[in-house]
Tab-separated table of C-alpha atoms and ligand atoms in Angstrom:
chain	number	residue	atom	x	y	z
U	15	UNK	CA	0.511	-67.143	70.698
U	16	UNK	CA	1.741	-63.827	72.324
U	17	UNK	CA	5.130	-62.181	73.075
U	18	UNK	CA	4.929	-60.645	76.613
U	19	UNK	CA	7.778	-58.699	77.614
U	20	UNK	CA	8.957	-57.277	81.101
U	21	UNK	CA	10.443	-53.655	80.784
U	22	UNK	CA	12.677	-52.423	82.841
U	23	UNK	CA	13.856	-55.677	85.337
U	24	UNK	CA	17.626	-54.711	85.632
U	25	UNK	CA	18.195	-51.504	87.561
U	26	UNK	CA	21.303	-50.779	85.572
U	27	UNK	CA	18.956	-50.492	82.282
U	28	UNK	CA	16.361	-48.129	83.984
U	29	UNK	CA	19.617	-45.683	84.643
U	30	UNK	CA	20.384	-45.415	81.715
U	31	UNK	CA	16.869	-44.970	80.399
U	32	UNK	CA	16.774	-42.426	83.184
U	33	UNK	CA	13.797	-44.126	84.668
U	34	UNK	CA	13.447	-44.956	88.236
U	35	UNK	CA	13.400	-48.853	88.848
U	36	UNK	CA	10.059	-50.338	88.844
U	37	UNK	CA	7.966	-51.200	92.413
U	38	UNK	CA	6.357	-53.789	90.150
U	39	UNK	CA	6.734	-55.258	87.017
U	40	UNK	CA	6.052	-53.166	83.543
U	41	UNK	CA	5.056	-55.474	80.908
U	42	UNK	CA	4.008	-54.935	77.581
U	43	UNK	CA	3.164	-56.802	74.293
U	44	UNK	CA	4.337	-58.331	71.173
U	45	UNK	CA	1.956	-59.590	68.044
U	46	UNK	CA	2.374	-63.076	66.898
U	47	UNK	CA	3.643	-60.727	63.767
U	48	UNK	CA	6.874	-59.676	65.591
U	49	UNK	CA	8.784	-62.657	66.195
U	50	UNK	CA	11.630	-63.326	63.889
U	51	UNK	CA	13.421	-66.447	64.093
U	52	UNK	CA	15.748	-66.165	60.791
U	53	UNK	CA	19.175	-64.732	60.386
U	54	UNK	CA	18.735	-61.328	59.350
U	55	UNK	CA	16.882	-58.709	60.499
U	56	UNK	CA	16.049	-55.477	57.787
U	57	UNK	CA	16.207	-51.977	59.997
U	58	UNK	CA	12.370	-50.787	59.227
U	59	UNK	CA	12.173	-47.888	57.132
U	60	UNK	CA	10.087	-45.542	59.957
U	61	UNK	CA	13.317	-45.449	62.502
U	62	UNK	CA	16.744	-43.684	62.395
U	63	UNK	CA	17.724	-45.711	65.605
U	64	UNK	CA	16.617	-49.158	65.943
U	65	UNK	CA	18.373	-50.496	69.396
U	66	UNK	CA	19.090	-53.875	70.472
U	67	UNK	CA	17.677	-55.459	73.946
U	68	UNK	CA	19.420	-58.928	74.583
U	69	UNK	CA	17.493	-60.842	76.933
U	70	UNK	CA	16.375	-64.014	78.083
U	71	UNK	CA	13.351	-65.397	76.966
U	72	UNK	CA	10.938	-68.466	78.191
U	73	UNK	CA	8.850	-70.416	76.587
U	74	UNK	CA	4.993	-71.188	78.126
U	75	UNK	CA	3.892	-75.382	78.280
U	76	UNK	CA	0.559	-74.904	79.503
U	77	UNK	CA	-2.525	-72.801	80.486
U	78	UNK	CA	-2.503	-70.799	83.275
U	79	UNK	CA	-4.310	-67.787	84.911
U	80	UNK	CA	-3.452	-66.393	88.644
U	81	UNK	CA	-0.774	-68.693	88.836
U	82	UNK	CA	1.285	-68.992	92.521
U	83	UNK	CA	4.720	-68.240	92.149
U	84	UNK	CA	5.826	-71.451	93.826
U	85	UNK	CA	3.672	-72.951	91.064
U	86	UNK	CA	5.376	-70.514	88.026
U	87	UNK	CA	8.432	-72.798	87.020
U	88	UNK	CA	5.648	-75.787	86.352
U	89	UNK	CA	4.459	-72.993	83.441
U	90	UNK	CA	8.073	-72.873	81.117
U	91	UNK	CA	9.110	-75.374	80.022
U	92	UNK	CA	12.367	-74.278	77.856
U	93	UNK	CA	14.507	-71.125	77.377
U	94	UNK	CA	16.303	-69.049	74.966
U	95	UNK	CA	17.738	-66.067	74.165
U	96	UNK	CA	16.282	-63.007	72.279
U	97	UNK	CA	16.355	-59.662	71.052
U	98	UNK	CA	13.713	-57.217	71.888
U	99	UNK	CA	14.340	-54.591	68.746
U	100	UNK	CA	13.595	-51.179	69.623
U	101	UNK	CA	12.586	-48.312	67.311
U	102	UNK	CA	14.246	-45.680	70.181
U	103	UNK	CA	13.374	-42.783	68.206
U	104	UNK	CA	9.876	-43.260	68.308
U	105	UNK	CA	9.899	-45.003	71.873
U	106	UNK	CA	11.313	-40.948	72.647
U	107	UNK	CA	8.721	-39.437	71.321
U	108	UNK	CA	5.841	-41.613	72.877
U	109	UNK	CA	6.976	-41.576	76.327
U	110	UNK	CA	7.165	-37.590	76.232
U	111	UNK	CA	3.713	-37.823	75.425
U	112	UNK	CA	2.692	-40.734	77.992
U	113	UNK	CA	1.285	-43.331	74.855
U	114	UNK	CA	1.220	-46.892	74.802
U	115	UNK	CA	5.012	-48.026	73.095
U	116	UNK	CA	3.746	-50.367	70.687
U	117	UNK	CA	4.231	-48.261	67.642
U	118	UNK	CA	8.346	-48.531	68.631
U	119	UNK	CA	8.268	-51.929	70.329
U	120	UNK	CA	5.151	-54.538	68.153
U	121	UNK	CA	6.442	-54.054	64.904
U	122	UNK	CA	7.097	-57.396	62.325
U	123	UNK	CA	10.178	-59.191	63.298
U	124	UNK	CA	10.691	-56.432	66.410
U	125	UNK	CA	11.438	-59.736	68.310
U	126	UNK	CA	14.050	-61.793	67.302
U	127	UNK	CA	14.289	-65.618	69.132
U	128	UNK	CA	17.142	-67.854	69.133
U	129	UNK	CA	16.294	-71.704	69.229
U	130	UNK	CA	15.291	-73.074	72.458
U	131	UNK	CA	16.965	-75.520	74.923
U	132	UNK	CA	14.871	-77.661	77.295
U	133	UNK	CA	14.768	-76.890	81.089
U	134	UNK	CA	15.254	-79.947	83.472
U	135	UNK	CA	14.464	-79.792	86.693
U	136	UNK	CA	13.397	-76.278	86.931
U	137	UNK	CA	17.052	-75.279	86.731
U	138	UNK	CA	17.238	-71.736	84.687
U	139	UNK	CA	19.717	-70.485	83.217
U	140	UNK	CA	21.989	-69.040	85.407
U	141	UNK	CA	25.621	-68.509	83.804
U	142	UNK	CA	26.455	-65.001	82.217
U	143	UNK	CA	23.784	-63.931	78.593
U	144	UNK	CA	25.676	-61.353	76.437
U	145	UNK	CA	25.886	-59.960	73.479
U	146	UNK	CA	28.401	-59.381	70.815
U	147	UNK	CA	28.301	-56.345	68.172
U	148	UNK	CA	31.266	-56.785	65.401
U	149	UNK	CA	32.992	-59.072	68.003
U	150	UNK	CA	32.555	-56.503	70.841
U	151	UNK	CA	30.643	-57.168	73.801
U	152	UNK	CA	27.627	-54.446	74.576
U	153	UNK	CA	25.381	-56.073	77.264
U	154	UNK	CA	25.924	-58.630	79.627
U	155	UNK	CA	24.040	-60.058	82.044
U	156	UNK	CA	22.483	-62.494	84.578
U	157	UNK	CA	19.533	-63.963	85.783
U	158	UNK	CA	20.366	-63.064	89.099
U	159	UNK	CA	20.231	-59.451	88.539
U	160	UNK	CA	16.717	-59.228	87.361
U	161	UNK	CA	14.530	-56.987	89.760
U	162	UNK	CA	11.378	-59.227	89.534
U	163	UNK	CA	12.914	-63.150	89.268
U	164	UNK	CA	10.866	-65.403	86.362
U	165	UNK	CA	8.199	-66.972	88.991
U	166	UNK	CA	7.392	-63.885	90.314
U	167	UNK	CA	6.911	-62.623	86.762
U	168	UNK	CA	4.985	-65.593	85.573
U	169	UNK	CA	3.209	-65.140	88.876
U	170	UNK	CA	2.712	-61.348	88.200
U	171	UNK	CA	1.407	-61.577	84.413
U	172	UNK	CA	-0.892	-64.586	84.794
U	173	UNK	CA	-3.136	-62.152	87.268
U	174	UNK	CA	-4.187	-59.941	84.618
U	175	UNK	CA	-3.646	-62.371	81.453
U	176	UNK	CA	-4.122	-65.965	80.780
U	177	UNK	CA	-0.891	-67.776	79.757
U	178	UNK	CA	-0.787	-70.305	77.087
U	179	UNK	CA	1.148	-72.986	75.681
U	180	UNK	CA	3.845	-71.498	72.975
U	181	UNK	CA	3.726	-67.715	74.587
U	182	UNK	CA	6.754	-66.147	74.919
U	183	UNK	CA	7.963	-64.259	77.834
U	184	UNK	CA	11.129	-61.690	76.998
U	185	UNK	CA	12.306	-60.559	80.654
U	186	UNK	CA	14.099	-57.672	80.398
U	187	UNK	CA	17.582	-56.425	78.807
U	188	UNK	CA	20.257	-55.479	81.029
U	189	UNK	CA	22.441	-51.899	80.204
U	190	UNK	CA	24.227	-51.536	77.263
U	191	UNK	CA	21.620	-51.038	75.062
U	192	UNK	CA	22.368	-49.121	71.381
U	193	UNK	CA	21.961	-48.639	68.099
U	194	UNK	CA	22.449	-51.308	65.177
U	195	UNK	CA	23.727	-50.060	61.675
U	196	UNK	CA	23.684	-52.305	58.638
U	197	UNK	CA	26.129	-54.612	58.555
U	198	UNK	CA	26.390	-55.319	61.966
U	199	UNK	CA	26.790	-58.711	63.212
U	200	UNK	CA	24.941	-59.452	66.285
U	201	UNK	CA	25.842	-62.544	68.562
U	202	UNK	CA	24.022	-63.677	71.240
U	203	UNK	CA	26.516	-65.777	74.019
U	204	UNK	CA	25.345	-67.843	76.641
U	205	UNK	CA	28.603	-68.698	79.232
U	206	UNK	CA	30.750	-67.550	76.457
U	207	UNK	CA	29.099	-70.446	73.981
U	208	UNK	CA	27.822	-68.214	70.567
U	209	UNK	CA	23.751	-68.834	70.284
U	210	UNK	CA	23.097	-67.132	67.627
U	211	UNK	CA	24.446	-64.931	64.558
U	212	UNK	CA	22.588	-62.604	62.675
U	213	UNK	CA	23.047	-59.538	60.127
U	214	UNK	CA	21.575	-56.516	60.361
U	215	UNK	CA	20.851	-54.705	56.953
O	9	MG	MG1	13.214	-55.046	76.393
């Protein structure tokens, strides 16, 4: 099983990353290691400012390698929603210096998954994702606003890597991105219905 996420698929996120909007998709990876499905999550002890990404995630059903993208939607089979934890400080440092992210992006329980809800009839989700720090909204967001949509990212990834049942695909936070402090409670909101809770510390 592997965590593939999409970086930088909401132009409002690149702006305030200060990075122009992608011609084509940036993806990147996640170890097996990473994904955290509890109701805490412990701020490592190598970063000053671990940030949250809210963003929707899909779940792989089957194999698949150069998939079409009218073909994509055949590959997921459920969705959720997710945060893709970011050590920002290090993240800083690394780009400066044009290295891989993993360091600030593949570390244990660096991606946290809410519990998945069946797709029917290829119908994503396509009401309003957000999430809630302390009971304030930070990020919203929408399908619709994605730069790449999911086929074409499904389409995208599976020419370079195969897909396989139980792989995860995280697609991108929208703006609002920031730092978590212990204590903090995180929600994650799908039209306005809480998903999930979880404690920072
Ligand atoms: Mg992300």
């Amino acid at each position: 099983m592997k965590i593939i996420c999409i970086g930088r698929n909401y132009a409002d996120h690149a702006k305030e990353m200060h990075a122009q909007a992608p011609s084509e998709p940036v993806f990147f990876f996640k170890p097996q290691t990473a994904l955290s499905t509890g109701s805490q999550i412990t701020i490592p002890n190598f970063t000053t400012n671990l940030h949250h990404e809210i963003e929707l995630v899909f779940r792989v059903c089957k194999t698949g390698f150069t998939i079409s993208e009218s073909q994509a939607l055949h590959y997921i089979d459920a969705w959720s929603l997710g945060i893709d934890f970011t050590a920002r400080d290090i993240q800083d440092v690394l780009k400066a210096k044009g290295l891989p992210w993993e360091k600030a992006k593949a570390f244990d329980n660096s991606a946290f998954c809410a519990p998945f809800t069946e797709i029917t009839d290829y119908i994503l989700p396509d009401k309003e994702f957000a999430l809630m720090c302390n009971s304030k909204y930070v990020q919203r967001g929408y399908l619709k606003e994605m730069l790449f949509a999911p086929a074409y990212l499904i389409s995208y990834v599976s020419k370079f890597v195969t897909l396989q049942a139980g792989d995860l695909i995280f697609t991108g936070t929208p703006a609002g991105v920031g730092k978590v402090n212990a204590g903090d409670v995180l929600q994650g909101l799908y039209d306005s219905r809480i998903i999930f809770n979880i404690t920072i510390n």
